[in-house]
mmCIF file of C-alpha atoms in Angstrom:
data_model
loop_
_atom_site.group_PDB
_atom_site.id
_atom_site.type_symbol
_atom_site.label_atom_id
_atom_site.label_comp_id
_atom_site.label_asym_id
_atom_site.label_seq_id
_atom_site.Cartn_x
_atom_site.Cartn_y
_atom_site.Cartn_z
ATOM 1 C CA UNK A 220 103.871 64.003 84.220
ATOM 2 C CA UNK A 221 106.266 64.684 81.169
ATOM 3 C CA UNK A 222 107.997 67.645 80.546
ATOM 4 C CA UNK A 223 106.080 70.532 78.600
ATOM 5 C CA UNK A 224 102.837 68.997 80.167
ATOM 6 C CA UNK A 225 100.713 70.612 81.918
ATOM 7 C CA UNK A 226 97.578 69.635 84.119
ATOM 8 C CA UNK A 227 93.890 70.435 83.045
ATOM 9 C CA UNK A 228 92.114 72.505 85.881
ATOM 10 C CA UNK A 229 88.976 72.298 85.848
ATOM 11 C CA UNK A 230 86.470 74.842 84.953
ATOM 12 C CA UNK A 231 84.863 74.839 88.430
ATOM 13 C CA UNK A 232 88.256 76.442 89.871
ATOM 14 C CA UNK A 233 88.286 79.603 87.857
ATOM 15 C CA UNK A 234 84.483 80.280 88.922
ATOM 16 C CA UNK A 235 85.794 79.646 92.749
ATOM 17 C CA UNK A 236 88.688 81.997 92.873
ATOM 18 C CA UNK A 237 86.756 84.901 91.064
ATOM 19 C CA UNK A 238 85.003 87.390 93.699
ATOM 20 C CA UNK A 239 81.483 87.185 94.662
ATOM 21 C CA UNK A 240 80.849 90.816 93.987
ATOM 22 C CA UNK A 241 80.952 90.555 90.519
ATOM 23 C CA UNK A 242 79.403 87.234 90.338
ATOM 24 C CA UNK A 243 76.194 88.851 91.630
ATOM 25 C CA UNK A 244 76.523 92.498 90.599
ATOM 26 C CA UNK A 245 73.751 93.978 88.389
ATOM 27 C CA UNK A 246 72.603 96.761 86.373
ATOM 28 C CA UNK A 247 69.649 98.778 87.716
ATOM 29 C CA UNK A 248 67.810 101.102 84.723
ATOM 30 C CA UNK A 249 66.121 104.427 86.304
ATOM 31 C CA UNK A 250 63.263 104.636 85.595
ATOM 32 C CA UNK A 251 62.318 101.555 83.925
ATOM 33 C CA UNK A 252 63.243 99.132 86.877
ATOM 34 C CA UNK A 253 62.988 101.952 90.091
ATOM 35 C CA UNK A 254 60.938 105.331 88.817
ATOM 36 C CA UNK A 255 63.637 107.352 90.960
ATOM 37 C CA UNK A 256 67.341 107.470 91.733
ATOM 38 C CA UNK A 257 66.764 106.954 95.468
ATOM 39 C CA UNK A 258 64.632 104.091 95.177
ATOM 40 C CA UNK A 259 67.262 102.346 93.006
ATOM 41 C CA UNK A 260 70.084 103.355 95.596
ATOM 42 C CA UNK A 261 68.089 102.084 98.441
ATOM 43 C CA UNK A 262 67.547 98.829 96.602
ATOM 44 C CA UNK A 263 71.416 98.566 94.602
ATOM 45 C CA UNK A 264 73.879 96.570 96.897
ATOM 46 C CA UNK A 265 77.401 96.986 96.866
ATOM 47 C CA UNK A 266 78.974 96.790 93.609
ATOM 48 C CA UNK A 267 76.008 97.329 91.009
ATOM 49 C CA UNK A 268 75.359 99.365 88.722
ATOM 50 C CA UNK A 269 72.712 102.432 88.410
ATOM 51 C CA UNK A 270 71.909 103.800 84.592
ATOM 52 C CA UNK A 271 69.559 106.814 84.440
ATOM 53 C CA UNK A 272 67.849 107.545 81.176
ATOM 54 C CA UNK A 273 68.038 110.578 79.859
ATOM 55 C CA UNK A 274 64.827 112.996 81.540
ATOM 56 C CA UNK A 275 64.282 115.758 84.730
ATOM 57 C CA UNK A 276 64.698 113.959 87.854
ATOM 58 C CA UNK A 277 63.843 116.320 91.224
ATOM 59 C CA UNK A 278 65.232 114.631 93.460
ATOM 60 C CA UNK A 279 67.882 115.627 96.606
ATOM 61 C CA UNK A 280 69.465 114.244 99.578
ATOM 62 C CA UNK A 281 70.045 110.821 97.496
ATOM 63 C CA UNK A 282 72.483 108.934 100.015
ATOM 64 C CA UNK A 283 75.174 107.129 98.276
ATOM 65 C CA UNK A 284 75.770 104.653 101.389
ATOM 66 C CA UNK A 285 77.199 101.294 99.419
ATOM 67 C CA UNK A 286 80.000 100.828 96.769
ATOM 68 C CA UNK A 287 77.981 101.430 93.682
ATOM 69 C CA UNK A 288 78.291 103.302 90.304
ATOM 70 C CA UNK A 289 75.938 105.938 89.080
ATOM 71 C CA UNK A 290 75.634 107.193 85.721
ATOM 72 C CA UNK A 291 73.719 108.630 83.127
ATOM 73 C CA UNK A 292 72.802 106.516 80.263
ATOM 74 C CA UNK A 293 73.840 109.288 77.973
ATOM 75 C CA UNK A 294 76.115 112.189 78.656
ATOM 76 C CA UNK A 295 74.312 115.006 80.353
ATOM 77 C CA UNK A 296 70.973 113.176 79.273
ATOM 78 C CA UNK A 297 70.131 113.018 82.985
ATOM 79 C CA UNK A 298 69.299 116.809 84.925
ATOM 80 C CA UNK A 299 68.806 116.286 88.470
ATOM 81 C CA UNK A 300 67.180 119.454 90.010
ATOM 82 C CA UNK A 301 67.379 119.665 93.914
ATOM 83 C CA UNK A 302 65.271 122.831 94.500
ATOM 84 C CA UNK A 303 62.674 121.285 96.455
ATOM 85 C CA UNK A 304 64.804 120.950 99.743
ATOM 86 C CA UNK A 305 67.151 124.072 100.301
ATOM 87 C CA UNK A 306 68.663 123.543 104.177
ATOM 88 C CA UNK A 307 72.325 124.125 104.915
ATOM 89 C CA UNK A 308 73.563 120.520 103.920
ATOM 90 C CA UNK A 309 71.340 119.255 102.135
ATOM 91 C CA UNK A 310 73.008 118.155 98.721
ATOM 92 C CA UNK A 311 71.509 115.858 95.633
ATOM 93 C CA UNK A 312 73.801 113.561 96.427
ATOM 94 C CA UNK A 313 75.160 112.906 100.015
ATOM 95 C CA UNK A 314 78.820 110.783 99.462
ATOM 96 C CA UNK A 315 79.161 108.226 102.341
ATOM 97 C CA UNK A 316 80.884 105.151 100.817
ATOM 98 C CA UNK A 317 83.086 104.412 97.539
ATOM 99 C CA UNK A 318 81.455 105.486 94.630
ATOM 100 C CA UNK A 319 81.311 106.694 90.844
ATOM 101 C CA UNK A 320 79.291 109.577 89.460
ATOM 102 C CA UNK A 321 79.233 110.360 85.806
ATOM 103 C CA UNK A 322 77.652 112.033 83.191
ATOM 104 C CA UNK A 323 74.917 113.939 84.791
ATOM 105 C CA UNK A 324 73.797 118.016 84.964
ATOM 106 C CA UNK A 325 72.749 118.950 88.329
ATOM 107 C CA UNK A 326 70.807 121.811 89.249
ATOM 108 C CA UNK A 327 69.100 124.362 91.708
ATOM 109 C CA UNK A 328 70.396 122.761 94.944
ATOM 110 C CA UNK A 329 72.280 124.178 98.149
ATOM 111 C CA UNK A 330 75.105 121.408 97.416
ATOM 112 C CA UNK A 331 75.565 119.636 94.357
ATOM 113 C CA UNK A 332 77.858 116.569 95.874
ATOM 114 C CA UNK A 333 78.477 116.439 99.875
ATOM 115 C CA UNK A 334 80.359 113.985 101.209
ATOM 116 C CA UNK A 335 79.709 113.950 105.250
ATOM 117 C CA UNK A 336 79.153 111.470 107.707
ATOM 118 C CA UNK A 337 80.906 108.898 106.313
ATOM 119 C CA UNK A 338 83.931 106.807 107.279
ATOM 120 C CA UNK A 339 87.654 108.125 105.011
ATOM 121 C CA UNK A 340 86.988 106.454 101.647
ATOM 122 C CA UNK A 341 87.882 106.968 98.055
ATOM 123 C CA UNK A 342 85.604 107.820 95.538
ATOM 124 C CA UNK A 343 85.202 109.679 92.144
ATOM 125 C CA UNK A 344 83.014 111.902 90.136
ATOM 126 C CA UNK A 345 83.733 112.973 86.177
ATOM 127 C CA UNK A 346 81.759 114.489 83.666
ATOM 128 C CA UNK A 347 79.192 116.607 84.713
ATOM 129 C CA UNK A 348 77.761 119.933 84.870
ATOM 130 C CA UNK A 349 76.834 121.489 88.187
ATOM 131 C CA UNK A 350 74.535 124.615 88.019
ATOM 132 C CA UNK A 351 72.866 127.036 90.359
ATOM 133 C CA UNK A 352 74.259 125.682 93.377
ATOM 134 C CA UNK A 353 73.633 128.165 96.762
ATOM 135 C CA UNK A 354 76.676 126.329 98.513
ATOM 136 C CA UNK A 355 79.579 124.425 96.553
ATOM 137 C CA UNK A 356 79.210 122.154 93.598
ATOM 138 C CA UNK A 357 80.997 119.825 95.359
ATOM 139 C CA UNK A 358 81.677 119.706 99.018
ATOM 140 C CA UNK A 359 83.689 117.627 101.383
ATOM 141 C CA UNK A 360 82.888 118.628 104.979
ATOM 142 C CA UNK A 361 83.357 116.337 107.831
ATOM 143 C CA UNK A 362 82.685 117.235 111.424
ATOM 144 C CA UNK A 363 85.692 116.211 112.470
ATOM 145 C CA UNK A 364 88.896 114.780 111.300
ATOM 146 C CA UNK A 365 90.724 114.489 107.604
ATOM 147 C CA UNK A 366 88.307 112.517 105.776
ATOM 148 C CA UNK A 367 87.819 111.973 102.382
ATOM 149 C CA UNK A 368 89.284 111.225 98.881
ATOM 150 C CA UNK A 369 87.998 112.437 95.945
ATOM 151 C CA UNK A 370 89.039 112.444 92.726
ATOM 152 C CA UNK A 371 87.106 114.824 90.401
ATOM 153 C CA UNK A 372 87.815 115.410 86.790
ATOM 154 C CA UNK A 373 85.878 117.098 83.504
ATOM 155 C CA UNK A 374 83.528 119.056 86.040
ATOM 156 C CA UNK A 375 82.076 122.680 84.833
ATOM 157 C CA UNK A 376 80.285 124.200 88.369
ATOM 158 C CA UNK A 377 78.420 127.420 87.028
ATOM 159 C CA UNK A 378 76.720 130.185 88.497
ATOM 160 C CA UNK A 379 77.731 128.444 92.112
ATOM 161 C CA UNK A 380 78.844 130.297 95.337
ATOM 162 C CA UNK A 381 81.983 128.188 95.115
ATOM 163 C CA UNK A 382 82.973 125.774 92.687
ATOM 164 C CA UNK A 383 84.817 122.835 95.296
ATOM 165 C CA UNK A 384 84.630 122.827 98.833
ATOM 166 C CA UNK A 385 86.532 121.470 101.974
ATOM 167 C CA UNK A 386 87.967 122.669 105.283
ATOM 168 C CA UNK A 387 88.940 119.171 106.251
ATOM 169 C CA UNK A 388 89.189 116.639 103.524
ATOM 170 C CA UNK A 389 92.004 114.211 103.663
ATOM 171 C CA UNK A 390 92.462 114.678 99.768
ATOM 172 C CA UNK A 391 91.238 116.149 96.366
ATOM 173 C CA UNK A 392 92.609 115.687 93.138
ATOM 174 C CA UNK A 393 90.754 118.354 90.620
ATOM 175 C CA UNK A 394 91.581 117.929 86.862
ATOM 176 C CA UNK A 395 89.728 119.215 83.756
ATOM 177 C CA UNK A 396 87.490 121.611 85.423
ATOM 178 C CA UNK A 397 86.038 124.412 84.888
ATOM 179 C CA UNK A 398 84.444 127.095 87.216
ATOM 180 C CA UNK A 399 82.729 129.919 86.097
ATOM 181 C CA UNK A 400 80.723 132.698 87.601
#
């Protein structure tokens, strides 16, 4: 081979070194491909994508259990309202693998975001308003042991009987909120 000349690889390589995940990920539209945010969940697998339109969804308990992201199509478009279930943890969304949440309001719950019963993992929530919450907006609360990560940033809790919640998370990093009443 001469100097300053360099080999052709071929096209097949770059699709063999990039990872599966994203080769196969997807976008899942609430409610136009799953009418509800726990059906979509329940059928996502790890590394998709959930969009909500913009609508009331009353819904609670929605187990976040594989590495997905969830987000409102538009910013605070999306109100989830949680009053239909109102026992000690129950939460509208239960945290229990790496995740994103963004851009929703939700409302009228015990807990707005619980993270319990999972293994110590990472995960983030940003941009949303959590109102009328009995418990915490967000809550980190695991039987035993420092677990959890969070990272949660541009929050406003409201009218909540505590704003962020833990008595035994590994670590939270809370920037850009606000918590009022």
């Amino acid at each position: 081979m001469e100097k300053g000349s360099f080999k052709k690889i071929p096209h097949c390589f770059i699709y063999i070194i990039t990872p599966a995940i994203l080769l196969y990920s997807r976008t899942i539209n609430v409610p136009a491909d799953f009418p509800t945010i726990k059906e979509a969940v329940y059928a996502a697998k790890d590394g998709d994508s959930i969009e909500v339109d913009d609508g009331f969804y009353f819904e609670n308990n929605i187990p976040i259990n594989k590495k997905i992201s969830l987000k409102s199509k538009n910013l605070f478009g999306a109100v989830l309202d949680g009053s239909e279930e109102q026992w000690r943890w129950s939460s509208i969304f239960l945290i229990q693998a790496e995740t994103e949440i963004s851009g929703f309001i939700l409302k009228n719950a015990n807990l707005g975001i619980l993270q319990r019963y999972s293994s110590d993992i990472s995960w983030t929530a940003h941009d949303l308003a959590i109102l009328n919450m009995k418990g915490a907006g967000v809550a980190i609360n695991q039987v035993s042991e420092n677990f959890g990560r969070a990272l949660l940033y541009n929050i406003i809790v409201d009218n909540s009987n505590a704003g962020f919640s833990t008595n035994d998370a590994y670590g939270v990093n809370i920037k850009n909120c606000l918590v009022t009443n």
